[in-house]
Amino acid sequence: MLQQRSGWLTILPSGRWFVQLPRLVLKRSPKPLVASLGPFSHTKRIYAGLPRVQASRIRTRINWKMADDSLKLGPLFGILTVGEGATFLGNRENFKDISQSGKQWGALVYVFTPQGINWEKKKVRGYLYNNRLNSWQEVILPFPHVVYNRIPTRKAERRPEVRRTLNRIHEMPNVTLFNRSFFDKQQLFTMLESHLEVQAFLPETKQLDTLARFRSFCTEHRFVYLKPVRGKAGQGIMRIDFKNDKWFLQRLKEHKAITRRFSNLNDVWKHIRLHVKQQKYIMQQGIRRARYNGKPFDVRVLVQKDGEGEWSVTGVGIRRSGSQSITTHVPRGGSIHSLSTVMQALFHNHEQMERHIHDTALAIARSLNAEWTDLAEMSMDLGLTEEGKLWLFEANAKPEKFDEPSIRRLSLANLIHYAQHVSHLQSKRGSAAG
C-alpha cells in the first residue's frame, strides 16, 4: 500500500533528523525507522515527532512516501552556484526565497558548489538557510533529486571545472538538472528558425561581423538593434535609426541613451567597432512597438514547468521604456504596468490579445525545449505592434525575479512543485501547507 503526504522535518545541529509522521504509519514502520534520501537512496536514521525548539535547528515541510514499509523523503532541491564554501556567490535573497518556498510546500532546499561535491559518495556539502538566525548552515547531505543551475555569470559557467560539473550532473541517473546554461542569443534565433510554429514571431537576426553585412542589413531595415550575444539586463545594446537622411546611433551609458549622428554607414561602423571591441554581437530587425502613455513597452513573460511537468505561463508584466533609455529594464528607468491595464487601454479585443500572448509564449517555450531538453523555466521579452502582432526579442534561461508579488509567489511555488513531480514525491496540494 502506498501512502504519500507531507510533514515537518527538523534537522538538529547534532545531525539527528526528526520527521512528523502519523501514528498509523509509525505503528507499521520497522524499528529503528530508516529513510531513503535522494536519487541514490542514501539511508538515514529518522526519529519521530517534533523535537524541542533550538535556535540553530532547520525546519521545513517535507514530502514523505511509504511503500512496502520503506520511507522515502524529499524532494531534495539543490541550488548550484559557485564560490568558496559559505561565501558562495549568487543572489542570496533569491536563494532564501526558494528555501522558504520549500519550507511551505514540501522540499529540503540547499545551496552547493562544484567544490562541495563528493562524487564517490554521491554527497554534497550543502548550505541550509536558517530563517531564525538569518544564516546559512553547513551540512553534509545526499546528492539532490533536482539541481537548479543558478551559477550567476557566463564567465563562471564557462570555467572548465564548472562545465565538467554540469556535464557530470547531466549524466547522473535519476537526477534532474535545469537550466543547464545561459542562452546564446545568436544560437537561440538560429535554432528557432527551424520551428514553423514560431517563425512568424522572429525578427530577422544576423551576426554582426563584416562591414558589408552590416551595411546590407541596415540599408534593408533602416531600424536596427545591436545586441551582445552574451549580454544581460540591456547591457551593451545599441540602436540604429535612419531619419531625415541621417543615421542616428544610440547606446546606453549610465542609465541614459547617448545619441550620435552620422552621414553614412561607414562612419557608424567605425564608431560601433570602438565600443564592440572583441565582443560577439547580433544585428536584429527593429520593430516599431505599440506605446502606452506615450512610451514603447515590452511584454515580459515568465513560463515554467508546473507540478505536472507541463509548460505554463506563470505571469505576464508590461515593462515600459524610460524617457532617457533605449531599453525597458526597470533599473535603467523603465516602469512596470499590469498586462490587463495596458491591453484594455490599447485593444478592444483585449482578452483575445492576452490569450494570444500566453499561447505565443508557450509555443516559443516548447520549441526551445525541443532544442534544450533540460529547460524548466525561462523569461522572454515580446514586442507588440499597434496592429497586435507579436515579436520575440529575447529569451532568458536564468530569469531574475519578477517584481509583481503574485507572479513571484507562483514562480517560487512552481519550482518546488516541479521538483516534487520529477522526483515522484508529489503530495496533494491541499495538504502541502497544512
CSV table of C-alpha atoms in Angstrom, one decimal:
chain,number,residue,atom,x,y,z
A,1,MET,CA,0.0,0.0,0.0
A,2,LEU,CA,1.3,3.5,-1.0
A,3,GLN,CA,0.9,6.5,1.3
A,4,GLN,CA,2.1,9.9,0.2
A,5,ARG,CA,1.8,13.0,2.4
A,6,SER,CA,3.9,15.8,3.9
A,7,GLY,CA,5.0,16.5,7.4
A,8,TRP,CA,7.6,18.6,9.3
A,9,LEU,CA,11.3,17.6,9.0
A,10,THR,CA,13.6,19.0,11.7
A,11,ILE,CA,17.4,18.8,11.4
A,12,LEU,CA,19.3,19.4,14.6
A,13,PRO,CA,22.9,20.6,14.9
A,14,SER,CA,23.7,17.2,16.3
A,15,GLY,CA,22.9,15.7,12.9
A,16,ARG,CA,19.7,14.0,14.1
A,17,TRP,CA,16.7,14.2,11.7
A,18,PHE,CA,13.1,14.2,13.1
A,19,VAL,CA,10.0,13.7,11.0
A,20,GLN,CA,6.4,14.2,12.0
A,21,LEU,CA,4.5,11.1,10.8
A,22,PRO,CA,1.0,9.8,11.6
A,23,ARG,CA,0.7,7.2,14.4
A,24,LEU,CA,-0.7,4.6,12.0
A,25,VAL,CA,2.5,4.8,9.9
A,26,LEU,CA,4.7,4.6,12.9
A,27,LYS,CA,2.9,1.5,14.1
A,28,ARG,CA,3.6,-0.3,10.8
A,29,SER,CA,7.1,1.1,10.4
A,30,PRO,CA,10.2,-1.0,11.3
A,31,LYS,CA,12.2,0.0,14.4
A,32,PRO,CA,14.5,1.8,14.2
A,33,LEU,CA,13.0,4.0,11.4
A,34,VAL,CA,15.3,4.4,8.4
A,35,ALA,CA,14.5,6.7,5.5
A,36,SER,CA,15.8,6.6,1.9
A,37,LEU,CA,17.1,10.0,0.8
A,38,GLY,CA,17.9,11.4,-2.6
A,39,PRO,CA,18.2,9.8,-6.1
A,40,PHE,CA,20.9,7.3,-4.8
A,41,SER,CA,18.8,6.0,-1.9
A,42,HIS,CA,21.1,7.1,0.9
A,43,THR,CA,19.8,5.7,4.2
A,44,LYS,CA,19.3,7.9,7.3
A,45,ARG,CA,18.1,7.0,10.8
A,46,ILE,CA,15.0,9.0,11.5
A,47,TYR,CA,13.4,10.0,14.8
A,48,ALA,CA,9.7,10.5,15.0
A,49,GLY,CA,8.0,13.7,16.2
A,50,LEU,CA,8.9,17.3,16.8
A,51,PRO,CA,12.0,17.9,19.0
A,52,ARG,CA,12.3,20.8,21.4
A,53,VAL,CA,13.0,24.2,19.9
A,54,GLN,CA,16.6,25.0,19.3
A,55,ALA,CA,17.7,28.3,17.6
A,56,SER,CA,20.1,26.5,15.2
A,57,ARG,CA,17.6,23.9,14.1
A,58,ILE,CA,16.5,23.7,10.5
A,59,ARG,CA,12.8,23.0,9.9
A,60,THR,CA,11.0,22.5,6.7
A,61,ARG,CA,7.9,20.8,5.4
A,62,ILE,CA,9.0,17.6,3.5
A,63,ASN,CA,7.0,15.1,1.4
A,64,TRP,CA,7.2,11.5,2.5
A,65,LYS,CA,6.2,8.3,0.8
A,66,MET,CA,5.7,5.0,2.5
A,67,ALA,CA,5.8,1.9,0.2
A,68,ASP,CA,6.3,-1.7,1.3
A,69,ASP,CA,7.5,-0.5,4.7
A,70,SER,CA,10.1,1.8,3.1
A,71,LEU,CA,10.1,5.5,3.9
A,72,LYS,CA,11.2,8.0,1.3
A,73,LEU,CA,11.7,11.7,2.0
A,74,GLY,CA,12.0,14.6,-0.4
A,75,PRO,CA,12.4,16.1,-2.8
A,76,LEU,CA,16.0,17.3,-2.1
A,77,PHE,CA,16.3,20.6,-4.1
A,78,GLY,CA,19.9,21.7,-4.7
A,79,ILE,CA,20.7,25.2,-5.9
A,80,LEU,CA,24.1,25.1,-7.8
A,81,THR,CA,26.3,28.2,-7.7
A,82,VAL,CA,30.0,28.9,-7.4
A,83,GLY,CA,32.3,30.3,-4.7
A,84,GLU,CA,34.3,29.2,-1.8
A,85,GLY,CA,32.3,27.4,0.9
A,86,ALA,CA,29.9,29.6,2.9
A,87,THR,CA,31.0,32.6,0.8
A,88,PHE,CA,29.1,31.2,-2.2
A,89,LEU,CA,28.1,33.7,-4.9
A,90,GLY,CA,24.7,34.4,-6.4
A,91,ASN,CA,21.5,36.1,-5.5
A,92,ARG,CA,21.2,35.1,-1.8
A,93,GLU,CA,17.8,36.8,-1.4
A,94,ASN,CA,16.5,34.6,-4.2
A,95,PHE,CA,18.0,31.5,-2.6
A,96,LYS,CA,16.4,32.4,0.7
A,97,ASP,CA,13.0,32.8,-1.0
A,98,ILE,CA,13.4,29.4,-2.7
A,99,SER,CA,14.3,27.9,0.7
A,100,GLN,CA,11.2,29.4,2.3
A,101,SER,CA,9.0,28.1,-0.6
A,102,GLY,CA,10.4,24.6,0.1
A,103,LYS,CA,9.5,25.1,3.7
A,104,GLN,CA,6.0,26.0,2.7
A,105,TRP,CA,5.3,23.4,0.0
A,106,GLY,CA,7.4,20.5,1.0
A,107,ALA,CA,11.1,20.2,-0.1
A,108,LEU,CA,14.5,20.4,1.5
A,109,VAL,CA,16.3,23.2,-0.3
A,110,TYR,CA,20.1,23.8,0.0
A,111,VAL,CA,22.8,25.6,-1.9
A,112,PHE,CA,26.0,23.8,-3.0
A,113,THR,CA,29.0,24.4,-5.3
A,114,PRO,CA,31.2,22.2,-7.5
A,115,GLN,CA,33.9,22.2,-4.9
A,116,GLY,CA,31.5,20.8,-2.3
A,117,ILE,CA,30.6,17.6,-4.3
A,118,ASN,CA,31.9,14.2,-3.2
A,119,TRP,CA,31.3,12.3,-6.5
A,120,GLU,CA,32.4,9.0,-5.0
A,121,LYS,CA,29.9,9.1,-2.1
A,122,LYS,CA,27.3,11.0,-4.0
A,123,LYS,CA,27.0,13.6,-1.3
A,124,VAL,CA,27.4,17.4,-1.1
A,125,ARG,CA,28.5,20.0,1.3
A,126,GLY,CA,25.3,21.9,1.4
A,127,TYR,CA,24.1,25.1,3.0
A,128,LEU,CA,20.7,25.2,4.6
A,129,TYR,CA,19.0,28.6,5.3
A,130,ASN,CA,18.1,29.2,9.0
A,131,ASN,CA,15.5,32.0,8.9
A,132,ARG,CA,15.6,32.4,12.7
A,133,LEU,CA,19.3,33.3,12.6
A,134,ASN,CA,19.3,34.6,9.1
A,135,SER,CA,22.3,32.5,8.3
A,136,TRP,CA,23.4,29.6,6.1
A,137,GLN,CA,24.4,26.4,8.0
A,138,GLU,CA,26.8,23.9,6.5
A,139,VAL,CA,25.6,20.2,6.5
A,140,ILE,CA,26.7,17.1,4.6
A,141,LEU,CA,23.7,16.0,2.6
A,142,PRO,CA,22.8,13.4,-0.1
A,143,PHE,CA,23.0,14.5,-3.7
A,144,PRO,CA,19.8,16.3,-4.6
A,145,HIS,CA,17.0,14.9,-6.8
A,146,VAL,CA,16.9,18.3,-8.6
A,147,VAL,CA,19.8,20.6,-9.4
A,148,TYR,CA,18.7,24.2,-10.2
A,149,ASN,CA,21.6,25.9,-12.0
A,150,ARG,CA,21.9,29.4,-10.7
A,151,ILE,CA,25.6,30.0,-11.5
A,152,PRO,CA,25.4,33.8,-11.7
A,153,THR,CA,27.6,34.7,-14.7
A,154,ARG,CA,28.5,33.3,-18.1
A,155,LYS,CA,32.2,33.7,-17.3
A,156,ALA,CA,31.8,31.4,-14.2
A,157,GLU,CA,29.7,28.9,-16.2
A,158,ARG,CA,32.4,28.6,-18.9
A,159,ARG,CA,35.1,27.7,-16.4
A,160,PRO,CA,36.4,24.2,-17.2
A,161,GLU,CA,35.7,22.7,-13.7
A,162,VAL,CA,32.1,24.2,-13.8
A,163,ARG,CA,31.5,22.8,-17.3
A,164,ARG,CA,32.8,19.4,-16.2
A,165,THR,CA,30.4,19.5,-13.1
A,166,LEU,CA,27.4,20.4,-15.2
A,167,ASN,CA,28.2,17.6,-17.7
A,168,ARG,CA,28.6,15.0,-14.9
A,169,ILE,CA,25.3,16.1,-13.3
A,170,HIS,CA,23.6,15.9,-16.6
A,171,GLU,CA,24.7,12.3,-17.0
A,172,MET,CA,23.6,11.2,-13.5
A,173,PRO,CA,20.7,8.8,-13.4
A,174,ASN,CA,17.5,9.9,-11.6
A,175,VAL,CA,18.9,13.5,-11.2
A,176,THR,CA,17.1,16.4,-12.9
A,177,LEU,CA,19.3,19.3,-13.9
A,178,PHE,CA,17.7,22.6,-15.0
A,179,ASN,CA,18.5,25.0,-16.6
A,180,ARG,CA,21.9,23.8,-17.8
A,181,SER,CA,23.3,27.1,-19.3
A,182,PHE,CA,22.6,30.7,-20.3
A,183,PHE,CA,21.1,31.1,-23.7
A,184,ASP,CA,23.3,32.3,-26.6
A,185,LYS,CA,21.2,34.9,-28.5
A,186,GLN,CA,22.6,34.1,-31.9
A,187,GLN,CA,22.2,30.3,-31.4
A,188,LEU,CA,18.7,30.8,-29.9
A,189,PHE,CA,17.3,32.6,-33.0
A,190,THR,CA,19.1,30.2,-35.4
A,191,MET,CA,17.5,27.2,-33.7
A,192,LEU,CA,14.1,28.7,-33.6
A,193,GLU,CA,14.1,29.5,-37.3
A,194,SER,CA,13.6,25.7,-37.9
A,195,HIS,CA,10.4,25.6,-35.9
A,196,LEU,CA,7.5,26.5,-38.2
A,197,GLU,CA,5.1,27.3,-35.3
A,198,VAL,CA,7.2,30.2,-34.1
A,199,GLN,CA,8.8,31.6,-37.3
A,200,ALA,CA,6.3,34.4,-37.6
A,201,PHE,CA,7.4,35.8,-34.3
A,202,LEU,CA,11.1,36.1,-35.1
A,203,PRO,CA,12.6,39.4,-36.3
A,204,GLU,CA,15.4,38.9,-38.8
A,205,THR,CA,18.6,38.4,-36.9
A,206,LYS,CA,22.2,38.2,-38.2
A,207,GLN,CA,25.7,38.1,-36.8
A,208,LEU,CA,27.5,41.4,-36.7
A,209,ASP,CA,30.8,40.5,-38.3
A,210,THR,CA,31.6,42.5,-41.5
A,211,LEU,CA,31.0,46.0,-42.9
A,212,ALA,CA,29.4,44.5,-46.0
A,213,ARG,CA,26.8,42.5,-43.9
A,214,PHE,CA,26.2,45.5,-41.6
A,215,ARG,CA,25.6,47.9,-44.5
A,216,SER,CA,23.3,45.5,-46.2
A,217,PHE,CA,21.3,44.8,-43.1
A,218,CYS,CA,20.9,48.4,-42.1
A,219,THR,CA,20.0,49.5,-45.6
A,220,GLU,CA,17.2,46.9,-45.7
A,221,HIS,CA,15.7,47.6,-42.3
A,222,ARG,CA,16.8,51.2,-41.5
A,223,PHE,CA,15.8,50.5,-37.9
A,224,VAL,CA,18.2,48.0,-36.2
A,225,TYR,CA,19.2,46.9,-32.7
A,226,LEU,CA,22.7,45.6,-32.0
A,227,LYS,CA,22.9,43.2,-29.0
A,228,PRO,CA,25.8,41.4,-27.4
A,229,VAL,CA,25.4,37.7,-27.8
A,230,ARG,CA,26.1,37.1,-24.1
A,231,GLY,CA,24.7,40.3,-22.7
A,232,LYS,CA,22.1,40.7,-20.0
A,233,ALA,CA,19.8,43.4,-18.5
A,234,GLY,CA,20.2,45.6,-21.5
A,235,GLN,CA,24.0,46.0,-21.2
A,236,GLY,CA,25.8,46.9,-24.4
A,237,ILE,CA,22.6,47.3,-26.5
A,238,MET,CA,22.8,49.9,-29.3
A,239,ARG,CA,20.1,51.2,-31.6
A,240,ILE,CA,20.4,52.5,-35.2
A,241,ASP,CA,17.7,54.6,-36.9
A,242,PHE,CA,17.6,56.3,-40.3
A,243,LYS,CA,15.8,59.7,-40.2
A,244,ASN,CA,16.0,62.8,-42.3
A,245,ASP,CA,18.8,61.4,-44.4
A,246,LYS,CA,21.0,60.8,-41.4
A,247,TRP,CA,21.9,57.7,-39.3
A,248,PHE,CA,21.4,58.0,-35.6
A,249,LEU,CA,23.2,55.7,-33.2
A,250,GLN,CA,22.0,55.4,-29.6
A,251,ARG,CA,23.8,53.5,-26.9
A,252,LEU,CA,23.3,53.2,-23.1
A,253,LYS,CA,25.7,55.0,-20.7
A,254,GLU,CA,24.9,55.1,-17.0
A,255,HIS,CA,21.1,54.7,-17.5
A,256,LYS,CA,20.9,57.3,-20.3
A,257,ALA,CA,20.9,57.0,-24.0
A,258,ILE,CA,23.8,58.8,-25.7
A,259,THR,CA,22.9,59.7,-29.3
A,260,ARG,CA,25.4,60.3,-32.2
A,261,ARG,CA,24.5,61.4,-35.7
A,262,PHE,CA,26.3,60.1,-38.9
A,263,SER,CA,26.1,60.9,-42.6
A,264,ASN,CA,26.9,57.4,-43.7
A,265,LEU,CA,27.1,53.8,-42.5
A,266,ASN,CA,30.9,53.5,-42.9
A,267,ASP,CA,31.2,56.1,-40.1
A,268,VAL,CA,28.6,54.3,-38.0
A,269,TRP,CA,30.5,51.1,-38.4
A,270,LYS,CA,33.8,52.7,-37.3
A,271,HIS,CA,32.1,54.1,-34.2
A,272,ILE,CA,30.5,50.7,-33.3
A,273,ARG,CA,33.8,48.9,-33.6
A,274,LEU,CA,35.2,51.1,-30.9
A,275,HIS,CA,32.5,50.0,-28.4
A,276,VAL,CA,32.0,46.4,-29.5
A,277,LYS,CA,35.7,45.5,-29.4
A,278,GLN,CA,36.1,41.7,-29.1
A,279,GLN,CA,32.5,41.0,-28.0
A,280,LYS,CA,30.2,39.0,-30.3
A,281,TYR,CA,27.1,40.9,-31.4
A,282,ILE,CA,24.0,40.3,-33.4
A,283,MET,CA,22.0,42.7,-35.5
A,284,GLN,CA,18.2,42.5,-35.1
A,285,GLN,CA,15.5,44.0,-37.2
A,286,GLY,CA,13.9,46.9,-35.2
A,287,ILE,CA,10.2,46.7,-34.5
A,288,ARG,CA,8.0,49.8,-34.0
A,289,ARG,CA,6.3,48.8,-30.8
A,290,ALA,CA,2.9,50.0,-29.6
A,291,ARG,CA,3.0,52.8,-27.0
A,292,TYR,CA,1.4,53.1,-23.6
A,293,ASN,CA,1.1,56.7,-22.2
A,294,GLY,CA,3.5,57.8,-24.9
A,295,LYS,CA,6.3,55.3,-24.4
A,296,PRO,CA,7.1,52.0,-26.1
A,297,PHE,CA,6.9,48.8,-24.0
A,298,ASP,CA,7.9,45.2,-23.9
A,299,VAL,CA,5.7,42.3,-22.8
A,300,ARG,CA,7.7,40.2,-20.3
A,301,VAL,CA,6.5,36.7,-19.8
A,302,LEU,CA,7.7,34.1,-17.2
A,303,VAL,CA,7.0,30.4,-18.3
A,304,GLN,CA,7.8,27.4,-16.1
A,305,LYS,CA,7.0,23.7,-15.9
A,306,ASP,CA,4.5,23.1,-13.2
A,307,GLY,CA,3.7,20.3,-10.8
A,308,GLU,CA,2.6,18.1,-13.8
A,309,GLY,CA,5.8,18.7,-15.7
A,310,GLU,CA,3.9,20.8,-18.3
A,311,TRP,CA,4.8,24.3,-19.5
A,312,SER,CA,2.5,27.0,-18.1
A,313,VAL,CA,2.5,30.8,-18.1
A,314,THR,CA,3.4,31.9,-14.5
A,315,GLY,CA,2.8,35.6,-15.2
A,316,VAL,CA,3.0,38.4,-17.7
A,317,GLY,CA,4.0,42.0,-17.0
A,318,ILE,CA,4.5,45.2,-19.0
A,319,ARG,CA,7.8,46.9,-19.0
A,320,ARG,CA,7.6,50.5,-20.4
A,321,SER,CA,10.7,52.4,-21.5
A,322,GLY,CA,12.1,55.3,-19.5
A,323,SER,CA,12.3,58.7,-21.0
A,324,GLN,CA,16.1,58.5,-21.4
A,325,SER,CA,16.6,54.9,-22.2
A,326,ILE,CA,16.5,52.6,-25.3
A,327,THR,CA,15.5,49.6,-23.2
A,328,THR,CA,12.6,48.8,-20.8
A,329,HIS,CA,14.8,47.5,-17.9
A,330,VAL,CA,13.5,48.9,-14.7
A,331,PRO,CA,16.9,49.7,-13.2
A,332,ARG,CA,17.5,51.8,-16.4
A,333,GLY,CA,14.4,54.0,-15.9
A,334,GLY,CA,11.7,51.6,-17.1
A,335,SER,CA,8.3,51.3,-15.3
A,336,ILE,CA,6.0,48.3,-14.5
A,337,HIS,CA,2.4,48.0,-15.5
A,338,SER,CA,-0.2,45.3,-15.5
A,339,LEU,CA,-1.0,43.4,-18.7
A,340,SER,CA,-4.8,43.8,-18.4
A,341,THR,CA,-4.5,47.6,-17.8
A,342,VAL,CA,-2.4,48.1,-20.9
A,343,MET,CA,-4.3,45.7,-23.1
A,344,GLN,CA,-7.6,47.3,-22.2
A,345,ALA,CA,-6.2,50.7,-23.0
A,346,LEU,CA,-4.9,49.7,-26.4
A,347,PHE,CA,-7.1,47.0,-27.8
A,348,HIS,CA,-10.9,46.5,-27.9
A,349,ASN,CA,-10.3,42.7,-28.1
A,350,HIS,CA,-8.0,42.8,-25.1
A,351,GLU,CA,-9.0,39.4,-23.7
A,352,GLN,CA,-8.1,37.8,-27.1
A,353,MET,CA,-4.8,39.7,-27.1
A,354,GLU,CA,-3.9,38.3,-23.6
A,355,ARG,CA,-4.7,34.7,-24.7
A,356,HIS,CA,-2.6,35.3,-27.9
A,357,ILE,CA,0.4,36.4,-25.7
A,358,HIS,CA,0.0,33.3,-23.5
A,359,ASP,CA,-0.2,31.0,-26.5
A,360,THR,CA,2.7,32.5,-28.2
A,361,ALA,CA,4.9,32.3,-25.1
A,362,LEU,CA,4.1,28.6,-24.6
A,363,ALA,CA,4.8,27.9,-28.3
A,364,ILE,CA,8.2,29.5,-28.0
A,365,ALA,CA,9.0,27.7,-24.8
A,366,ARG,CA,8.1,24.3,-26.3
A,367,SER,CA,10.2,25.0,-29.4
A,368,LEU,CA,13.2,26.0,-27.2
A,369,ASN,CA,12.7,22.9,-25.0
A,370,ALA,CA,12.9,20.7,-28.1
A,371,GLU,CA,16.4,22.1,-28.6
A,372,TRP,CA,17.5,22.4,-25.0
A,373,THR,CA,15.9,19.4,-23.3
A,374,ASP,CA,16.7,20.3,-19.7
A,375,LEU,CA,14.7,23.6,-19.6
A,376,ALA,CA,12.1,24.1,-16.9
A,377,GLU,CA,11.8,27.8,-16.8
A,378,MET,CA,12.5,30.9,-18.9
A,379,SER,CA,11.5,34.5,-19.3
A,380,MET,CA,11.1,36.2,-22.6
A,381,ASP,CA,10.6,39.7,-23.9
A,382,LEU,CA,8.0,40.1,-26.6
A,383,GLY,CA,7.4,43.2,-28.7
A,384,LEU,CA,3.8,44.1,-29.6
A,385,THR,CA,2.9,46.4,-32.5
A,386,GLU,CA,-0.1,48.8,-32.7
A,387,GLU,CA,-1.7,46.2,-35.1
A,388,GLY,CA,-1.4,43.5,-32.4
A,389,LYS,CA,1.5,41.5,-33.9
A,390,LEU,CA,3.9,39.8,-31.5
A,391,TRP,CA,7.7,39.5,-31.9
A,392,LEU,CA,10.2,37.7,-29.8
A,393,PHE,CA,13.1,40.0,-28.8
A,394,GLU,CA,14.9,37.9,-26.2
A,395,ALA,CA,14.6,34.8,-24.0
A,396,ASN,CA,16.5,34.2,-20.8
A,397,ALA,CA,17.2,30.8,-19.3
A,398,LYS,CA,18.1,32.2,-15.9
A,399,PRO,CA,15.3,34.8,-15.2
A,400,GLU,CA,15.6,37.2,-12.4
A,401,LYS,CA,12.7,37.5,-10.0
A,402,PHE,CA,9.6,39.4,-11.2
A,403,ASP,CA,8.7,42.5,-9.2
A,404,GLU,CA,4.9,41.6,-9.2
A,405,PRO,CA,4.3,39.9,-5.9
A,406,SER,CA,1.7,37.5,-7.3
A,407,ILE,CA,4.0,36.3,-10.1
A,408,ARG,CA,6.9,36.0,-7.7
A,409,ARG,CA,4.9,33.8,-5.3
A,410,LEU,CA,3.6,31.5,-8.0
A,411,SER,CA,7.1,31.2,-9.6
A,412,LEU,CA,8.6,30.0,-6.3
A,413,ALA,CA,5.8,27.5,-5.8
A,414,ASN,CA,6.2,26.2,-9.3
A,415,LEU,CA,9.9,25.4,-8.7
A,416,ILE,CA,9.0,23.2,-5.7
A,417,HIS,CA,6.0,21.6,-7.4
A,418,TYR,CA,8.1,20.7,-10.4
A,419,ALA,CA,10.8,19.2,-8.2
A,420,GLN,CA,8.2,17.1,-6.5
A,421,HIS,CA,6.9,16.0,-9.9
A,422,VAL,CA,10.3,14.9,-11.3
A,423,SER,CA,11.3,13.2,-8.1
A,424,HIS,CA,7.9,11.4,-7.8
A,425,LEU,CA,7.3,12.9,-4.4
A,426,GLN,CA,4.2,14.9,-5.1
A,427,SER,CA,1.7,15.5,-2.3
A,428,LYS,CA,-1.9,16.6,-2.6
A,429,ARG,CA,-1.8,20.4,-3.0
A,430,GLY,CA,-4.3,20.8,-0.2
A,431,SER,CA,-2.0,19.1,2.3
A,432,ALA,CA,1.2,20.9,1.4
A,433,ALA,CA,0.6,23.9,3.5
A,434,GLY,CA,-1.4,22.3,6.3
